[in-house]
């Protein structure tokens, strides 16, 4: 039973996160923001973001800036949701006049050693 739980846990952790977004052609879309803060909202360390697969019909920008986090209400850090904290913002803009589907895959590395791979399907209208 213990081996089965470990295998199931490993399989679940290997599944990539998926998200879908819709945006008018040529407009900026916020794809993702990431933070890593202490309960007092001070920075815990730098979050690193990489584009694993870039879009075919647009451009992705990654920049360090202050962002609003989105911690669950039960998280000690949820008080930080009301103010901007150090983080990383990932945005997308399609090529001018492009209408159709695009795809971006990003990898996020947190200072605590956790990593996340996110696939974002984008519908440009």
mmCIF file with all atom_site columns, C-alpha atoms in Angstrom:
data_model
loop_
_atom_site.group_PDB
_atom_site.id
_atom_site.type_symbol
_atom_site.label_atom_id
_atom_site.label_alt_id
_atom_site.label_comp_id
_atom_site.label_asym_id
_atom_site.label_entity_id
_atom_site.label_seq_id
_atom_site.pdbx_PDB_ins_code
_atom_site.Cartn_x
_atom_site.Cartn_y
_atom_site.Cartn_z
_atom_site.occupancy
_atom_site.B_iso_or_equiv
_atom_site.pdbx_formal_charge
_atom_site.auth_seq_id
_atom_site.auth_comp_id
_atom_site.auth_asym_id
_atom_site.auth_atom_id
_atom_site.pdbx_PDB_model_num
ATOM 1   C CA . UNK A 1 1   ? 0.000  0.000  0.000   1.00 0.00 ? 1   UNK A CA 1
ATOM 2   C CA . UNK A 1 2   ? 2.803  2.415  0.891   1.00 0.00 ? 2   UNK A CA 1
ATOM 3   C CA . UNK A 1 3   ? 4.523  1.781  -2.472  1.00 0.00 ? 3   UNK A CA 1
ATOM 4   C CA . UNK A 1 4   ? 1.262  2.413  -4.327  1.00 0.00 ? 4   UNK A CA 1
ATOM 5   C CA . UNK A 1 5   ? 0.818  5.764  -2.567  1.00 0.00 ? 5   UNK A CA 1
ATOM 6   C CA . UNK A 1 6   ? 4.372  6.793  -3.429  1.00 0.00 ? 6   UNK A CA 1
ATOM 7   C CA . UNK A 1 7   ? 3.875  5.854  -7.099  1.00 0.00 ? 7   UNK A CA 1
ATOM 8   C CA . UNK A 1 8   ? 0.547  7.714  -7.276  1.00 0.00 ? 8   UNK A CA 1
ATOM 9   C CA . UNK A 1 9   ? 2.164  10.746 -5.633  1.00 0.00 ? 9   UNK A CA 1
ATOM 10  C CA . UNK A 1 10  ? 5.018  10.711 -8.141  1.00 0.00 ? 10  UNK A CA 1
ATOM 11  C CA . UNK A 1 11  ? 2.620  10.426 -11.060 1.00 0.00 ? 11  UNK A CA 1
ATOM 12  C CA . UNK A 1 12  ? 0.525  13.328 -9.815  1.00 0.00 ? 12  UNK A CA 1
ATOM 13  C CA . UNK A 1 13  ? 3.575  15.530 -9.318  1.00 0.00 ? 13  UNK A CA 1
ATOM 14  C CA . UNK A 1 14  ? 4.738  14.790 -12.870 1.00 0.00 ? 14  UNK A CA 1
ATOM 15  C CA . UNK A 1 15  ? 1.495  16.068 -14.418 1.00 0.00 ? 15  UNK A CA 1
ATOM 16  C CA . UNK A 1 16  ? 1.995  19.540 -15.860 1.00 0.00 ? 16  UNK A CA 1
ATOM 17  C CA . UNK A 1 17  ? -0.326 22.329 -14.827 1.00 0.00 ? 17  UNK A CA 1
ATOM 18  C CA . UNK A 1 18  ? -2.521 23.563 -17.679 1.00 0.00 ? 18  UNK A CA 1
ATOM 19  C CA . UNK A 1 19  ? -4.375 26.819 -18.176 1.00 0.00 ? 19  UNK A CA 1
ATOM 20  C CA . UNK A 1 20  ? -6.271 28.479 -21.037 1.00 0.00 ? 20  UNK A CA 1
ATOM 21  C CA . UNK A 1 21  ? -6.533 32.187 -21.769 1.00 0.00 ? 21  UNK A CA 1
ATOM 22  C CA . UNK A 1 22  ? -8.382 34.341 -24.355 1.00 0.00 ? 22  UNK A CA 1
ATOM 23  C CA . UNK A 1 23  ? -7.088 37.768 -25.455 1.00 0.00 ? 23  UNK A CA 1
ATOM 24  C CA . UNK A 1 24  ? -7.772 40.224 -28.305 1.00 0.00 ? 24  UNK A CA 1
ATOM 25  C CA . UNK A 1 25  ? -5.042 40.356 -30.942 1.00 0.00 ? 25  UNK A CA 1
ATOM 26  C CA . UNK A 1 26  ? -2.199 42.716 -30.066 1.00 0.00 ? 26  UNK A CA 1
ATOM 27  C CA . UNK A 1 27  ? -3.247 43.197 -26.421 1.00 0.00 ? 27  UNK A CA 1
ATOM 28  C CA . UNK A 1 28  ? -1.028 42.293 -23.471 1.00 0.00 ? 28  UNK A CA 1
ATOM 29  C CA . UNK A 1 29  ? -2.064 39.248 -21.453 1.00 0.00 ? 29  UNK A CA 1
ATOM 30  C CA . UNK A 1 30  ? -0.738 38.461 -17.986 1.00 0.00 ? 30  UNK A CA 1
ATOM 31  C CA . UNK A 1 31  ? 0.104  34.761 -18.160 1.00 0.00 ? 31  UNK A CA 1
ATOM 32  C CA . UNK A 1 32  ? 1.566  34.204 -14.730 1.00 0.00 ? 32  UNK A CA 1
ATOM 33  C CA . UNK A 1 33  ? 2.962  35.903 -11.677 1.00 0.00 ? 33  UNK A CA 1
ATOM 34  C CA . UNK A 1 34  ? 5.016  34.281 -8.975  1.00 0.00 ? 34  UNK A CA 1
ATOM 35  C CA . UNK A 1 35  ? 6.229  35.282 -5.531  1.00 0.00 ? 35  UNK A CA 1
ATOM 36  C CA . UNK A 1 36  ? 8.017  33.657 -2.636  1.00 0.00 ? 36  UNK A CA 1
ATOM 37  C CA . UNK A 1 37  ? 7.537  35.562 0.602   1.00 0.00 ? 37  UNK A CA 1
ATOM 38  C CA . UNK A 1 38  ? 7.788  35.092 4.348   1.00 0.00 ? 38  UNK A CA 1
ATOM 39  C CA . UNK A 1 39  ? 4.646  35.481 6.505   1.00 0.00 ? 39  UNK A CA 1
ATOM 40  C CA . UNK A 1 40  ? 5.662  39.152 7.087   1.00 0.00 ? 40  UNK A CA 1
ATOM 41  C CA . UNK A 1 41  ? 5.597  39.654 3.265   1.00 0.00 ? 41  UNK A CA 1
ATOM 42  C CA . UNK A 1 42  ? 9.369  40.123 2.959   1.00 0.00 ? 42  UNK A CA 1
ATOM 43  C CA . UNK A 1 43  ? 11.031 38.267 0.086   1.00 0.00 ? 43  UNK A CA 1
ATOM 44  C CA . UNK A 1 44  ? 12.016 34.679 0.847   1.00 0.00 ? 44  UNK A CA 1
ATOM 45  C CA . UNK A 1 45  ? 14.241 34.573 -2.234  1.00 0.00 ? 45  UNK A CA 1
ATOM 46  C CA . UNK A 1 46  ? 14.145 35.012 -5.990  1.00 0.00 ? 46  UNK A CA 1
ATOM 47  C CA . UNK A 1 47  ? 11.712 33.048 -8.126  1.00 0.00 ? 47  UNK A CA 1
ATOM 48  C CA . UNK A 1 48  ? 13.256 32.056 -11.474 1.00 0.00 ? 48  UNK A CA 1
ATOM 49  C CA . UNK A 1 49  ? 11.049 31.720 -14.558 1.00 0.00 ? 49  UNK A CA 1
ATOM 50  C CA . UNK A 1 50  ? 12.126 30.291 -17.925 1.00 0.00 ? 50  UNK A CA 1
ATOM 51  C CA . UNK A 1 51  ? 10.286 29.876 -21.195 1.00 0.00 ? 51  UNK A CA 1
ATOM 52  C CA . UNK A 1 52  ? 10.519 26.160 -22.016 1.00 0.00 ? 52  UNK A CA 1
ATOM 53  C CA . UNK A 1 53  ? 8.531  26.583 -25.248 1.00 0.00 ? 53  UNK A CA 1
ATOM 54  C CA . UNK A 1 54  ? 7.940  30.000 -26.728 1.00 0.00 ? 54  UNK A CA 1
ATOM 55  C CA . UNK A 1 55  ? 4.849  31.023 -28.680 1.00 0.00 ? 55  UNK A CA 1
ATOM 56  C CA . UNK A 1 56  ? 4.820  30.729 -32.476 1.00 0.00 ? 56  UNK A CA 1
ATOM 57  C CA . UNK A 1 57  ? 2.705  33.847 -32.998 1.00 0.00 ? 57  UNK A CA 1
ATOM 58  C CA . UNK A 1 58  ? 3.717  36.267 -30.269 1.00 0.00 ? 58  UNK A CA 1
ATOM 59  C CA . UNK A 1 59  ? 6.228  37.336 -27.676 1.00 0.00 ? 59  UNK A CA 1
ATOM 60  C CA . UNK A 1 60  ? 6.636  36.453 -23.983 1.00 0.00 ? 60  UNK A CA 1
ATOM 61  C CA . UNK A 1 61  ? 8.208  38.905 -21.543 1.00 0.00 ? 61  UNK A CA 1
ATOM 62  C CA . UNK A 1 62  ? 9.499  38.028 -18.079 1.00 0.00 ? 62  UNK A CA 1
ATOM 63  C CA . UNK A 1 63  ? 10.339 40.789 -15.636 1.00 0.00 ? 63  UNK A CA 1
ATOM 64  C CA . UNK A 1 64  ? 11.006 41.224 -11.963 1.00 0.00 ? 64  UNK A CA 1
ATOM 65  C CA . UNK A 1 65  ? 8.504  43.627 -10.451 1.00 0.00 ? 65  UNK A CA 1
ATOM 66  C CA . UNK A 1 66  ? 6.159  44.005 -7.517  1.00 0.00 ? 66  UNK A CA 1
ATOM 67  C CA . UNK A 1 67  ? 3.000  41.897 -7.902  1.00 0.00 ? 67  UNK A CA 1
ATOM 68  C CA . UNK A 1 68  ? -0.078 41.042 -5.862  1.00 0.00 ? 68  UNK A CA 1
ATOM 69  C CA . UNK A 1 69  ? 0.234  37.439 -4.623  1.00 0.00 ? 69  UNK A CA 1
ATOM 70  C CA . UNK A 1 70  ? -2.744 35.093 -4.472  1.00 0.00 ? 70  UNK A CA 1
ATOM 71  C CA . UNK A 1 71  ? -2.317 32.940 -1.365  1.00 0.00 ? 71  UNK A CA 1
ATOM 72  C CA . UNK A 1 72  ? -5.267 30.900 -0.083  1.00 0.00 ? 72  UNK A CA 1
ATOM 73  C CA . UNK A 1 73  ? -7.083 32.368 2.931   1.00 0.00 ? 73  UNK A CA 1
ATOM 74  C CA . UNK A 1 74  ? -5.784 29.557 5.168   1.00 0.00 ? 74  UNK A CA 1
ATOM 75  C CA . UNK A 1 75  ? -2.155 30.387 4.294   1.00 0.00 ? 75  UNK A CA 1
ATOM 76  C CA . UNK A 1 76  ? -0.274 32.564 6.803   1.00 0.00 ? 76  UNK A CA 1
ATOM 77  C CA . UNK A 1 77  ? 0.884  34.648 3.843   1.00 0.00 ? 77  UNK A CA 1
ATOM 78  C CA . UNK A 1 78  ? -2.672 35.533 2.736   1.00 0.00 ? 78  UNK A CA 1
ATOM 79  C CA . UNK A 1 79  ? -2.334 38.953 4.422   1.00 0.00 ? 79  UNK A CA 1
ATOM 80  C CA . UNK A 1 80  ? 0.260  39.714 1.721   1.00 0.00 ? 80  UNK A CA 1
ATOM 81  C CA . UNK A 1 81  ? -2.467 39.463 -0.956  1.00 0.00 ? 81  UNK A CA 1
ATOM 82  C CA . UNK A 1 82  ? -3.505 43.059 -0.188  1.00 0.00 ? 82  UNK A CA 1
ATOM 83  C CA . UNK A 1 83  ? -0.156 44.582 -1.164  1.00 0.00 ? 83  UNK A CA 1
ATOM 84  C CA . UNK A 1 84  ? 2.461  44.306 -3.858  1.00 0.00 ? 84  UNK A CA 1
ATOM 85  C CA . UNK A 1 85  ? 5.468  42.148 -3.039  1.00 0.00 ? 85  UNK A CA 1
ATOM 86  C CA . UNK A 1 86  ? 8.663  41.274 -4.908  1.00 0.00 ? 86  UNK A CA 1
ATOM 87  C CA . UNK A 1 87  ? 7.937  38.806 -7.680  1.00 0.00 ? 87  UNK A CA 1
ATOM 88  C CA . UNK A 1 88  ? 8.077  37.895 -11.347 1.00 0.00 ? 88  UNK A CA 1
ATOM 89  C CA . UNK A 1 89  ? 5.496  38.818 -13.984 1.00 0.00 ? 89  UNK A CA 1
ATOM 90  C CA . UNK A 1 90  ? 5.116  36.873 -17.253 1.00 0.00 ? 90  UNK A CA 1
ATOM 91  C CA . UNK A 1 91  ? 3.172  38.497 -20.114 1.00 0.00 ? 91  UNK A CA 1
ATOM 92  C CA . UNK A 1 92  ? 2.274  37.637 -23.730 1.00 0.00 ? 92  UNK A CA 1
ATOM 93  C CA . UNK A 1 93  ? 1.467  39.817 -26.749 1.00 0.00 ? 93  UNK A CA 1
ATOM 94  C CA . UNK A 1 94  ? 0.474  38.306 -30.104 1.00 0.00 ? 94  UNK A CA 1
ATOM 95  C CA . UNK A 1 95  ? 1.874  39.419 -33.429 1.00 0.00 ? 95  UNK A CA 1
ATOM 96  C CA . UNK A 1 96  ? -0.073 42.349 -34.851 1.00 0.00 ? 96  UNK A CA 1
ATOM 97  C CA . UNK A 1 97  ? -3.205 41.114 -36.623 1.00 0.00 ? 97  UNK A CA 1
ATOM 98  C CA . UNK A 1 98  ? -2.752 37.463 -35.646 1.00 0.00 ? 98  UNK A CA 1
ATOM 99  C CA . UNK A 1 99  ? -5.952 35.548 -34.813 1.00 0.00 ? 99  UNK A CA 1
ATOM 100 C CA . UNK A 1 100 ? -5.835 31.904 -33.747 1.00 0.00 ? 100 UNK A CA 1
ATOM 101 C CA . UNK A 1 101 ? -4.271 29.633 -31.167 1.00 0.00 ? 101 UNK A CA 1
ATOM 102 C CA . UNK A 1 102 ? -0.864 29.906 -29.543 1.00 0.00 ? 102 UNK A CA 1
ATOM 103 C CA . UNK A 1 103 ? 0.919  28.018 -26.777 1.00 0.00 ? 103 UNK A CA 1
ATOM 104 C CA . UNK A 1 104 ? 3.499  28.863 -24.124 1.00 0.00 ? 104 UNK A CA 1
ATOM 105 C CA . UNK A 1 105 ? 5.243  26.507 -21.694 1.00 0.00 ? 105 UNK A CA 1
ATOM 106 C CA . UNK A 1 106 ? 6.989  28.060 -18.703 1.00 0.00 ? 106 UNK A CA 1
ATOM 107 C CA . UNK A 1 107 ? 9.081  26.569 -15.930 1.00 0.00 ? 107 UNK A CA 1
ATOM 108 C CA . UNK A 1 108 ? 9.093  28.187 -12.497 1.00 0.00 ? 108 UNK A CA 1
ATOM 109 C CA . UNK A 1 109 ? 11.747 27.508 -9.851  1.00 0.00 ? 109 UNK A CA 1
ATOM 110 C CA . UNK A 1 110 ? 11.084 28.592 -6.260  1.00 0.00 ? 110 UNK A CA 1
ATOM 111 C CA . UNK A 1 111 ? 13.811 29.222 -3.644  1.00 0.00 ? 111 UNK A CA 1
ATOM 112 C CA . UNK A 1 112 ? 12.534 26.311 -1.519  1.00 0.00 ? 112 UNK A CA 1
ATOM 113 C CA . UNK A 1 113 ? 13.435 23.857 -4.308  1.00 0.00 ? 113 UNK A CA 1
ATOM 114 C CA . UNK A 1 114 ? 9.906  23.436 -5.661  1.00 0.00 ? 114 UNK A CA 1
ATOM 115 C CA . UNK A 1 115 ? 9.542  23.579 -9.444  1.00 0.00 ? 115 UNK A CA 1
ATOM 116 C CA . UNK A 1 116 ? 6.465  23.929 -11.613 1.00 0.00 ? 116 UNK A CA 1
ATOM 117 C CA . UNK A 1 117 ? 5.951  23.486 -15.353 1.00 0.00 ? 117 UNK A CA 1
ATOM 118 C CA . UNK A 1 118 ? 2.880  25.242 -16.730 1.00 0.00 ? 118 UNK A CA 1
ATOM 119 C CA . UNK A 1 119 ? 1.406  24.923 -20.224 1.00 0.00 ? 119 UNK A CA 1
ATOM 120 C CA . UNK A 1 120 ? -0.765 27.862 -21.228 1.00 0.00 ? 120 UNK A CA 1
ATOM 121 C CA . UNK A 1 121 ? -3.003 27.603 -24.287 1.00 0.00 ? 121 UNK A CA 1
ATOM 122 C CA . UNK A 1 122 ? -3.831 31.035 -25.670 1.00 0.00 ? 122 UNK A CA 1
ATOM 123 C CA . UNK A 1 123 ? -6.739 31.857 -27.976 1.00 0.00 ? 123 UNK A CA 1
ATOM 124 C CA . UNK A 1 124 ? -6.131 35.136 -29.796 1.00 0.00 ? 124 UNK A CA 1
ATOM 125 C CA . UNK A 1 125 ? -9.344 36.740 -31.103 1.00 0.00 ? 125 UNK A CA 1
#
